[in-house]
Short mmCIF file of C-alpha atoms in Angstrom, two decimals:
data_model
loop_
_atom_site.label_atom_id
_atom_site.label_comp_id
_atom_site.label_asym_id
_atom_site.label_seq_id
_atom_site.Cartn_x
_atom_site.Cartn_y
_atom_site.Cartn_z
CA MET C 1 21.34 -3.48 -12.18
CA ASP C 2 18.64 -1.56 -10.49
CA LYS C 3 18.90 -0.68 -7.01
CA TYR C 4 16.24 -0.02 -4.31
CA GLY C 5 16.55 0.66 -0.76
CA LEU C 6 15.64 1.69 2.78
CA ILE C 7 16.53 5.01 4.45
CA GLY C 8 16.11 5.45 8.29
CA PHE C 9 18.12 5.32 11.58
CA PRO C 10 18.70 2.67 13.18
CA LEU C 11 18.22 -0.10 10.70
CA SER C 12 18.96 -3.18 12.67
CA HIS C 13 15.73 -4.59 12.31
CA SER C 14 14.75 -4.27 8.58
CA PHE C 15 12.04 -6.66 7.14
CA SER C 16 12.46 -4.98 3.61
CA ILE C 17 15.99 -6.04 2.82
CA SER C 18 15.22 -9.75 3.15
CA TYR C 19 11.57 -9.67 1.52
CA PHE C 20 12.78 -7.65 -1.54
CA ASN C 21 16.13 -9.40 -2.16
CA GLN C 22 14.19 -12.73 -1.86
CA LYS C 23 11.67 -11.49 -4.28
CA PHE C 24 14.35 -10.64 -6.86
CA GLN C 25 15.92 -13.88 -6.59
CA ASP C 26 12.79 -16.00 -6.85
CA GLU C 27 11.40 -13.91 -9.78
CA GLY C 28 14.81 -13.66 -11.62
CA ILE C 29 14.60 -9.97 -11.33
CA ASP C 30 18.11 -8.07 -11.97
CA ALA C 31 18.02 -5.80 -8.87
CA VAL C 32 19.23 -5.43 -5.47
CA TYR C 33 17.79 -4.11 -2.29
CA GLU C 34 20.23 -2.29 0.28
CA ASN C 35 19.87 -0.56 3.60
CA TYR C 36 21.02 3.23 3.65
CA GLU C 37 21.28 3.94 7.41
CA ILE C 38 21.66 7.73 7.45
CA SER C 39 22.03 9.66 10.74
CA THR C 40 20.49 12.94 9.24
CA ILE C 41 18.05 13.38 6.39
CA GLU C 42 20.35 15.66 4.64
CA ALA C 43 22.45 12.60 3.95
CA LEU C 44 19.86 11.66 1.56
CA ASP C 45 21.46 13.64 -1.32
CA GLU C 46 24.49 11.61 -0.99
CA VAL C 47 22.64 8.20 -1.31
CA LEU C 48 21.04 9.69 -4.56
CA ASP C 49 24.30 10.82 -5.91
CA SER C 50 26.25 7.71 -5.12
CA ASN C 51 23.78 5.37 -6.49
CA PRO C 52 22.79 6.43 -9.77
CA ASN C 53 20.97 3.14 -10.51
CA LEU C 54 18.40 3.76 -7.61
CA ARG C 55 14.76 3.10 -8.60
CA GLY C 56 13.16 3.37 -5.33
CA LEU C 57 13.46 3.65 -1.77
CA ASN C 58 11.33 3.22 1.34
CA VAL C 59 11.35 5.54 4.15
CA THR C 60 11.24 4.44 7.85
CA ILE C 61 11.66 5.98 11.38
CA PRO C 62 12.52 8.98 11.80
CA TYR C 63 12.42 10.34 8.22
CA LYS C 64 8.59 9.87 6.91
CA GLU C 65 7.77 13.43 7.45
CA LYS C 66 10.91 15.02 7.23
CA VAL C 67 11.75 13.41 3.70
CA MET C 68 8.81 15.37 2.26
CA GLN C 69 10.78 18.73 1.84
CA TYR C 70 13.10 16.85 -0.69
CA LEU C 71 10.37 15.51 -3.01
CA ASP C 72 9.32 16.97 -6.15
CA ASN C 73 5.98 15.44 -6.28
CA ILE C 74 3.75 13.83 -3.36
CA SER C 75 0.55 11.64 -4.25
CA PRO C 76 -2.55 13.14 -2.87
CA GLU C 77 -2.99 10.45 -0.30
CA ALA C 78 0.35 10.69 1.28
CA ARG C 79 -0.03 14.54 1.34
CA ALA C 80 -3.22 14.22 3.21
CA ILE C 81 -1.71 11.77 5.51
CA GLY C 82 1.48 14.09 6.14
CA ALA C 83 3.99 11.45 5.80
CA VAL C 84 5.78 9.40 3.22
CA ASN C 85 7.07 5.98 3.24
CA VAL C 86 7.65 5.11 -0.36
CA ILE C 87 9.67 7.02 -2.88
CA ARG C 88 9.93 6.47 -6.48
CA VAL C 89 13.11 7.73 -8.16
CA THR C 90 13.12 8.65 -12.04
CA HIS C 91 15.87 10.33 -14.07
CA GLU C 92 15.18 12.76 -16.44
CA GLY C 93 18.51 13.49 -18.16
CA LYS C 94 20.88 14.65 -15.13
CA GLU C 95 17.90 15.56 -13.13
CA ILE C 96 16.63 13.12 -10.26
CA LYS C 97 12.94 13.30 -9.61
CA LEU C 98 11.27 12.05 -6.41
CA LYS C 99 7.63 11.30 -6.01
CA GLY C 100 6.40 10.18 -2.53
CA TYR C 101 3.64 7.68 -1.44
CA ASN C 102 2.16 6.15 1.62
CA SER C 103 1.96 2.43 1.59
CA ASP C 104 1.35 2.23 5.37
CA VAL C 105 -2.18 3.24 4.93
CA ILE C 106 -3.08 0.42 2.17
CA GLY C 107 -1.15 -2.22 4.28
CA PHE C 108 -2.80 -1.54 7.63
CA THR C 109 -6.48 -1.03 6.33
CA LYS C 110 -6.24 -4.21 4.19
CA SER C 111 -5.07 -5.97 7.36
CA ILE C 112 -7.31 -4.54 10.01
CA GLU C 113 -10.63 -4.41 7.89
CA PRO C 114 -11.55 -8.08 8.24
CA MET C 115 -11.34 -7.65 12.10
CA LEU C 116 -13.73 -4.84 12.38
CA GLU C 117 -17.58 -5.33 13.30
CA LYS C 118 -19.66 -2.00 12.73
CA LYS C 119 -21.82 -2.96 15.60
CA TRP C 120 -19.01 -3.07 18.06
CA HIS C 121 -15.93 -1.05 16.77
CA LYS C 122 -16.72 2.69 16.27
CA LYS C 123 -13.77 4.34 18.19
CA ALA C 124 -10.12 3.72 18.08
CA LEU C 125 -7.03 4.78 20.46
CA ILE C 126 -3.83 5.41 18.34
CA LEU C 127 -0.83 5.01 20.49
CA GLY C 128 1.96 7.24 19.43
CA THR C 129 2.15 10.50 17.24
CA GLY C 130 4.65 9.91 14.65
CA GLY C 131 4.57 9.28 10.94
CA ALA C 132 3.28 5.87 10.99
CA SER C 133 0.44 6.88 13.37
CA LYS C 134 -0.77 9.61 10.75
CA ALA C 135 -1.29 7.07 8.15
CA ILE C 136 -3.09 4.80 10.74
CA ASP C 137 -5.44 7.63 11.66
CA PHE C 138 -6.13 8.11 8.04
CA GLY C 139 -6.84 4.57 7.54
CA LEU C 140 -9.16 4.15 10.45
CA ARG C 141 -11.02 7.26 9.80
CA ASN C 142 -11.47 5.98 6.09
CA LEU C 143 -13.02 2.87 7.46
CA GLY C 144 -15.64 5.11 9.52
CA LEU C 145 -14.06 5.00 13.15
CA GLU C 146 -13.62 8.08 15.28
CA THR C 147 -9.85 8.31 16.35
CA VAL C 148 -7.85 9.77 19.36
CA PHE C 149 -4.13 9.94 19.48
CA VAL C 150 -2.52 8.83 22.95
CA SER C 151 0.70 10.44 23.86
CA ARG C 152 3.15 10.34 26.77
CA TYR C 153 3.14 14.31 26.66
CA GLU C 154 0.64 16.98 26.83
CA ARG C 155 0.07 17.73 23.09
CA PRO C 156 -2.67 19.24 21.31
CA GLY C 157 -5.48 16.91 20.30
CA THR C 158 -4.08 13.84 22.24
CA ILE C 159 -4.64 12.26 25.56
CA GLN C 160 -2.45 10.94 28.03
CA TYR C 161 -1.80 7.33 29.18
CA GLU C 162 -2.51 8.35 32.73
CA ASN C 163 -5.99 9.52 31.58
CA ILE C 164 -7.06 6.24 29.93
CA THR C 165 -9.50 4.75 32.18
CA PRO C 166 -11.37 1.35 32.13
CA GLU C 167 -14.34 3.38 30.60
CA VAL C 168 -12.34 4.78 27.89
CA VAL C 169 -10.90 1.38 26.76
CA LYS C 170 -14.60 0.06 26.83
CA GLU C 171 -15.80 2.85 24.50
CA TYR C 172 -12.45 2.91 22.33
CA ASN C 173 -12.12 -0.65 21.84
CA VAL C 174 -9.65 -0.63 18.92
CA ILE C 175 -6.08 0.20 19.99
CA VAL C 176 -3.20 0.46 17.64
CA ASN C 177 0.20 0.44 18.98
CA CYS C 178 2.28 2.90 16.57
CA THR C 179 5.26 3.12 19.14
CA PRO C 180 8.24 0.98 19.54
CA VAL C 181 7.53 0.04 23.11
CA GLY C 182 7.71 -3.73 23.34
CA MET C 183 9.68 -4.24 20.30
CA TYR C 184 12.89 -6.94 20.42
CA PRO C 185 15.17 -6.45 22.48
CA LYS C 186 13.10 -4.87 25.02
CA THR C 187 10.07 -7.48 24.92
CA GLU C 188 9.36 -7.19 28.65
CA VAL C 189 7.55 -3.68 28.63
CA CYS C 190 4.09 -2.74 27.11
CA PRO C 191 1.98 0.59 26.92
CA PRO C 192 0.53 1.34 30.28
CA LEU C 193 -3.24 0.48 29.89
CA PRO C 194 -6.02 -0.92 31.98
CA TYR C 195 -5.94 -4.42 30.29
CA GLU C 196 -8.38 -5.66 32.76
CA ALA C 197 -11.06 -3.86 31.21
CA MET C 198 -10.53 -5.55 27.59
CA ASP C 199 -13.07 -8.07 26.34
CA GLN C 200 -13.88 -10.18 23.24
CA HIS C 201 -14.92 -6.85 21.47
CA THR C 202 -11.44 -5.26 22.11
CA ILE C 203 -8.83 -5.20 19.21
CA LEU C 204 -5.23 -4.76 20.03
CA TYR C 205 -3.33 -4.26 16.70
CA ASP C 206 0.56 -3.86 17.00
CA LEU C 207 2.65 -2.62 14.24
CA ILE C 208 5.55 -4.40 15.82
CA TYR C 209 6.38 -7.95 14.25
CA ASN C 210 9.32 -8.77 16.28
CA PRO C 211 8.46 -10.65 18.68
CA ASP C 212 5.28 -12.23 17.02
CA GLU C 213 3.31 -11.76 20.12
CA THR C 214 4.38 -8.58 22.07
CA LEU C 215 3.33 -8.12 25.66
CA PHE C 216 0.75 -5.76 24.64
CA MET C 217 -1.07 -8.29 22.76
CA LYS C 218 -0.37 -11.16 25.36
CA ARG C 219 -1.91 -8.78 28.21
CA GLY C 220 -4.90 -8.10 26.11
CA SER C 221 -5.49 -11.66 25.14
CA GLN C 222 -5.72 -12.69 28.86
CA TYR C 223 -8.78 -10.88 29.04
CA GLY C 224 -10.31 -12.13 25.51
CA ALA C 225 -9.01 -9.26 23.08
CA GLN C 226 -8.32 -10.18 19.52
CA THR C 227 -4.80 -9.44 18.60
CA LYS C 228 -2.82 -9.14 15.57
CA ASN C 229 0.94 -8.08 14.74
CA GLY C 230 2.24 -5.93 11.96
CA LEU C 231 3.61 -8.66 9.86
CA GLU C 232 0.63 -8.96 7.26
CA MET C 233 0.72 -5.02 7.17
CA LEU C 234 4.22 -5.25 6.17
CA LEU C 235 3.87 -7.83 3.34
CA LEU C 236 0.71 -5.66 1.99
CA GLN C 237 2.55 -2.40 2.11
CA ALA C 238 5.95 -4.02 0.30
CA PHE C 239 3.71 -5.23 -2.28
CA ALA C 240 2.26 -1.67 -2.48
CA SER C 241 5.77 -0.32 -2.74
CA TRP C 242 6.66 -2.30 -5.74
CA GLU C 243 3.31 -1.21 -7.51
CA PHE C 244 4.23 2.50 -6.87
CA TRP C 245 7.86 2.07 -8.07
CA HIS C 246 6.55 0.61 -11.27
CA GLU C 247 3.62 2.81 -11.87
CA LYS C 248 2.99 3.79 -15.56
#
């Protein structure tokens, strides 16, 4: 039986395990998907050694960047993004070969593109600076938007939350939350933004999908903003993962 799985830490809220095991059951595929919660990236070798039937992995926080040093091959897109969230595992004799891809950018761009209007949406704020935010940046720039990263800390090429004025929100009216702020169980918090400056031309996209509507989305929609959570992106990137694992 083939195996697929997810590496990350922690993995208490994993969408992938239920999605893929349901897919295998529905389509009569002789395979299983398991969570591999590893507290350090070095433990990846042990996962590979103890699961000889492993054919593919998804990668989540905090290993999307750290895992790249372990890969034999990286797709040009994943290399340009600087983050990997899908690994194809192949066996050549006794050797294990790992190829990295990024399905975040595919899922995100397909999901947000129908919401964008060229006339109104030219600039975007990306909340967070981790592996997911790199894919979001790549996707938005491919769609023709200018981007700026927002960080709590002083970092090169970022602006800080305290410097986001109502004027900034009017100009950068596509805002994507790539942080865990507002995720279950801490649903009563949201990124500190001037929500009152938002209107019907503001798009708030949250990569979080639990809860369905985060406080970030609720606060924006009170002022007319269009909102979307990360569930469709997850479904699209899961589909892309399967394609990568079975690439000819």
